[in-house]
C-alpha atoms as one frame of an Amber mdcrd trajectory, in Angstrom:
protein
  59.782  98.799  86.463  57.122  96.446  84.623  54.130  98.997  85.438  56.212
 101.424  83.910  57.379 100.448  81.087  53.451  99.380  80.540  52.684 102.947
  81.175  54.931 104.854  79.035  54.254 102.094  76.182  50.418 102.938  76.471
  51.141 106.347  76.244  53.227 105.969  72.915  50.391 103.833  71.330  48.061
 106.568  72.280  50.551 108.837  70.279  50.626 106.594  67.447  46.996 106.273
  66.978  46.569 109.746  66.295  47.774 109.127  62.668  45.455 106.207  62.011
  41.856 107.307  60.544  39.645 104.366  60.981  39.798 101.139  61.358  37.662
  98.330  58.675  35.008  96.141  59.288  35.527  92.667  58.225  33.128  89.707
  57.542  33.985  86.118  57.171  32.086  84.356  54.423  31.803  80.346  54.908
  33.382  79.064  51.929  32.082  75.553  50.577  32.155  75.931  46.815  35.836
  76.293  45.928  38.450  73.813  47.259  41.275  76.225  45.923  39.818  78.831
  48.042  41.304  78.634  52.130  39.827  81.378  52.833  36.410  84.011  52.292
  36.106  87.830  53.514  34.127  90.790  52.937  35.173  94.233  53.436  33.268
  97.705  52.136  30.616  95.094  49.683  34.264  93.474  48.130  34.356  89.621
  48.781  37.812  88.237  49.044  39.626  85.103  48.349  42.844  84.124  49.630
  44.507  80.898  47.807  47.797  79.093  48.690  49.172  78.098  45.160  52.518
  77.307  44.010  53.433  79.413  40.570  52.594  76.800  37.726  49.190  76.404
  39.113  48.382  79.318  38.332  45.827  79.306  35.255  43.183  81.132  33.849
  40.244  78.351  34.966  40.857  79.632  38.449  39.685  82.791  37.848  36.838
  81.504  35.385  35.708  79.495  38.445  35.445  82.536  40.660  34.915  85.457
  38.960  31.039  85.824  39.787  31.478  85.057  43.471  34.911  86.722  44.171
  35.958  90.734  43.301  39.632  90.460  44.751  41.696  87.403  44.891  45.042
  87.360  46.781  47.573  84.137  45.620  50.131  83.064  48.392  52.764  81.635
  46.927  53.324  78.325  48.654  57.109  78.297  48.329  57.331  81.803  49.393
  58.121  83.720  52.811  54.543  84.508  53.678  53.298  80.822  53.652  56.835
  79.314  55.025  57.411  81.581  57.725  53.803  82.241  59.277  52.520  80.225
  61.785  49.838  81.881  62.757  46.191  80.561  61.297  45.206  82.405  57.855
  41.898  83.507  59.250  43.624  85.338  62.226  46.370  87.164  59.954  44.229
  88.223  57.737  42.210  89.308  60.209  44.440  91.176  61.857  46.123  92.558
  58.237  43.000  94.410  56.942  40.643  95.415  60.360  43.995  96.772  62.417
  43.892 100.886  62.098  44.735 102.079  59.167  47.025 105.390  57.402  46.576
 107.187  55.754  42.507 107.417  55.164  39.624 105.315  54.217  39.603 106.728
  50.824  43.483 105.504  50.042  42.203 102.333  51.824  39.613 101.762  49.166
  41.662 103.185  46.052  43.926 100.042  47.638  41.098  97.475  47.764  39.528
  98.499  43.880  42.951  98.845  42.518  42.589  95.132  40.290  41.043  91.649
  40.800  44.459  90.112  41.275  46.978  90.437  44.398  50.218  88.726  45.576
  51.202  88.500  49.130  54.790  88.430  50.322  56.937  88.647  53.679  59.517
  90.549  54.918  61.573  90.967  58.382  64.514  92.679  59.209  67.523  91.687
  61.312  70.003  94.715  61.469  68.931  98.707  62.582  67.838  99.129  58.641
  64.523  98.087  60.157  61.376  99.460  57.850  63.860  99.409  55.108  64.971
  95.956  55.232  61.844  94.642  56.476  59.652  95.985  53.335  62.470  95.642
  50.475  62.515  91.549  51.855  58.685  91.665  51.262  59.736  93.022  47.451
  62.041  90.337  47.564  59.589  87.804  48.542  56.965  88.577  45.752  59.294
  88.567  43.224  58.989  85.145  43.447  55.781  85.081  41.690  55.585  88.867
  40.235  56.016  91.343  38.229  56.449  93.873  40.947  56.277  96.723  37.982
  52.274  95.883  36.864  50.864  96.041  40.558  49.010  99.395  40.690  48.078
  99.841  44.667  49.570  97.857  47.740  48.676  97.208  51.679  51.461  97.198
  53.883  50.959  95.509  57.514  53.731  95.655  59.984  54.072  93.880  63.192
  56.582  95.057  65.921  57.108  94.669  69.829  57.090  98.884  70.189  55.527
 101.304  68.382  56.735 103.338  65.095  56.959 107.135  64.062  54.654 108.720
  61.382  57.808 108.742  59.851  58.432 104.827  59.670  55.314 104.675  58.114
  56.497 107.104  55.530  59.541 106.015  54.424  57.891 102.535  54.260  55.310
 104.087  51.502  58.551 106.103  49.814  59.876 102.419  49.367  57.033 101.030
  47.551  56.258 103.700  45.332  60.168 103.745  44.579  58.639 100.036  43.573
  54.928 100.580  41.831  55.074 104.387  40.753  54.709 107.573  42.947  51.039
 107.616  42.522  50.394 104.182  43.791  47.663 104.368  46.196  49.629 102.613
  49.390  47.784 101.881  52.841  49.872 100.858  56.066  48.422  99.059  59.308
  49.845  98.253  62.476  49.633  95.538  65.025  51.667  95.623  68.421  53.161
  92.230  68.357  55.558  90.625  70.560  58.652  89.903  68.409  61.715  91.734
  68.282  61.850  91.734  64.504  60.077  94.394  62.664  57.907  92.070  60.202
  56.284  93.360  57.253  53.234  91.770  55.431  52.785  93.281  51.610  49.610
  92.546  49.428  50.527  93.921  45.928  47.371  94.527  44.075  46.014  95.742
  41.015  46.671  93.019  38.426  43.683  92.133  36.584  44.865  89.252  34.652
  47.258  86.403  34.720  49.772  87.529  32.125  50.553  91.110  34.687  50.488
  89.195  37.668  52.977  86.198  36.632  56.742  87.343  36.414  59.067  86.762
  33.256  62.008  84.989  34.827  64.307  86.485  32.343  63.017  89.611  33.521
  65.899  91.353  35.782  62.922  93.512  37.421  64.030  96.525  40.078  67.408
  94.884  40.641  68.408  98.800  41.240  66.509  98.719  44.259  67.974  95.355
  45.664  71.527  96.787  45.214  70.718  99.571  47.380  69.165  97.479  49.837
  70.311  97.487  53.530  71.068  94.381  54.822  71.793  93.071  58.020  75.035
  94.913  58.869  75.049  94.867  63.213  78.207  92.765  63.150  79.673  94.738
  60.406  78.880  98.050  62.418  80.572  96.315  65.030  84.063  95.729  63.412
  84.435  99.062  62.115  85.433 100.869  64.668  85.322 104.331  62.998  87.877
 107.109  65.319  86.492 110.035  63.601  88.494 113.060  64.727  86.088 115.940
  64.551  87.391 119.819  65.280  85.926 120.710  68.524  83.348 124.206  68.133
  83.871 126.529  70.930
């Protein structure tokens, strides 16, 4: 039963990697300069920086101190899902987050990585059948915390489930965040087999290029039509219901 469900598992992710084009190449860069900085990358000649900061530490010295050594930086926000929930070390996630296969080419891949100098990065999982949906709208959530969810111009999307999606997953997940950014937000989506039973979603909003788009106006009521359409975990609601739909029978 085991070898089985091995085999037909193998044969889906061979299915599923049909849609993914290529897959990046990623450099660590040893990182002694900044203390702010946890972590150093390179992808396509772009050097990275990914800081843990909580929102009021946020100030425009930061990016004075980096700006010749780093072209993207990505802020977790240290109160936020990504940084509370994620076990795993940085090094590995990120790791895994921009050299897993990527959809839907290298050149939306790249439009992604150019899009600004700034990026947020947020978490989302889902716990009901709404699965994608619930999953990426939670990352929304999640950056909101730190955001304005309306300035970011391009995003990366990284999901992590125990069985592999449909094309279409990955579709409606990109319908979602340009329903958040703007319909011709460059949006790239990678994958990663994991082994938990909760679709999880990790978002990197980017394109902010200074600290007045990236930092949200809490008086702002930003997207809140999106959040009222938002699935939420409804499997003991869908229980309870017990719908007797009488249909006519077709002969």
């Amino acid at each position: 039963m085991q070898s089985n469900f091995k085999f037909t598992q193998k044969n889906a992710l061979n299915s599923l990697n049909e849609i993914f084009t290529f897959s990046p190449s990623l450099d660590f860069i040893s990182n002694s300069s900044f203390k702010e900085v946890s972590l150093m990358f390179r992808i396509d000649k772009t050097n990275i920086g990914v800081i843990p900061i909580k929102l009021d530490e946020i100030k425009e010295s930061l990016l004075n101190n980096t700006e010749n050594h780093l072209d993207l930086i990505i802020f977790i926000n240290k109160l936020g899902n990504f940084n509370l929930k994620v076990k795993e070390p940085l090094k590995n996630l990120f790791q895994e987050i921009f050299a897993s296969p990527c959809f839907p080419s290298r050149e939306e891949f790249i439009k992604v990585l150019k899009a600004g100098r700034l990026a947020v990065a947020s978490f989302g999982q889902s716990k009901s059948s709404f699965k994608i949906d619930e999953a990426v709208r939670n990352a929304l959530r999640d950056a909101l915390k730190i955001t304005n969810i309306t300035s970011a111009k391009a995003a990366f999307l990284h999901i992590q489930f125990n069985y592999p999606l449909f094309e279409s997953d990955f579709h409606r997940a990109i319908e979602i965040l340009h329903e958040a950014l703007n319909e011709q937000a460059p949006i790239c989506c990678s994958f990663k087999l994991g082994k938990s039973k909760l679709l999880k979603a990790f978002l990197i909003l980017t394109g902010f290029n200074t600290i007045e788009e990236l930092i949200r106006n809490k008086n702002d009521d930003i997207l809140s039509y999106i959040f009222n359409l938002e699935p939420e975990s409804v499997t003991n609601e869908e229980q309870n219901l017990n719908l007797d739909l009488d249909l006519p029978t077709i002969d």
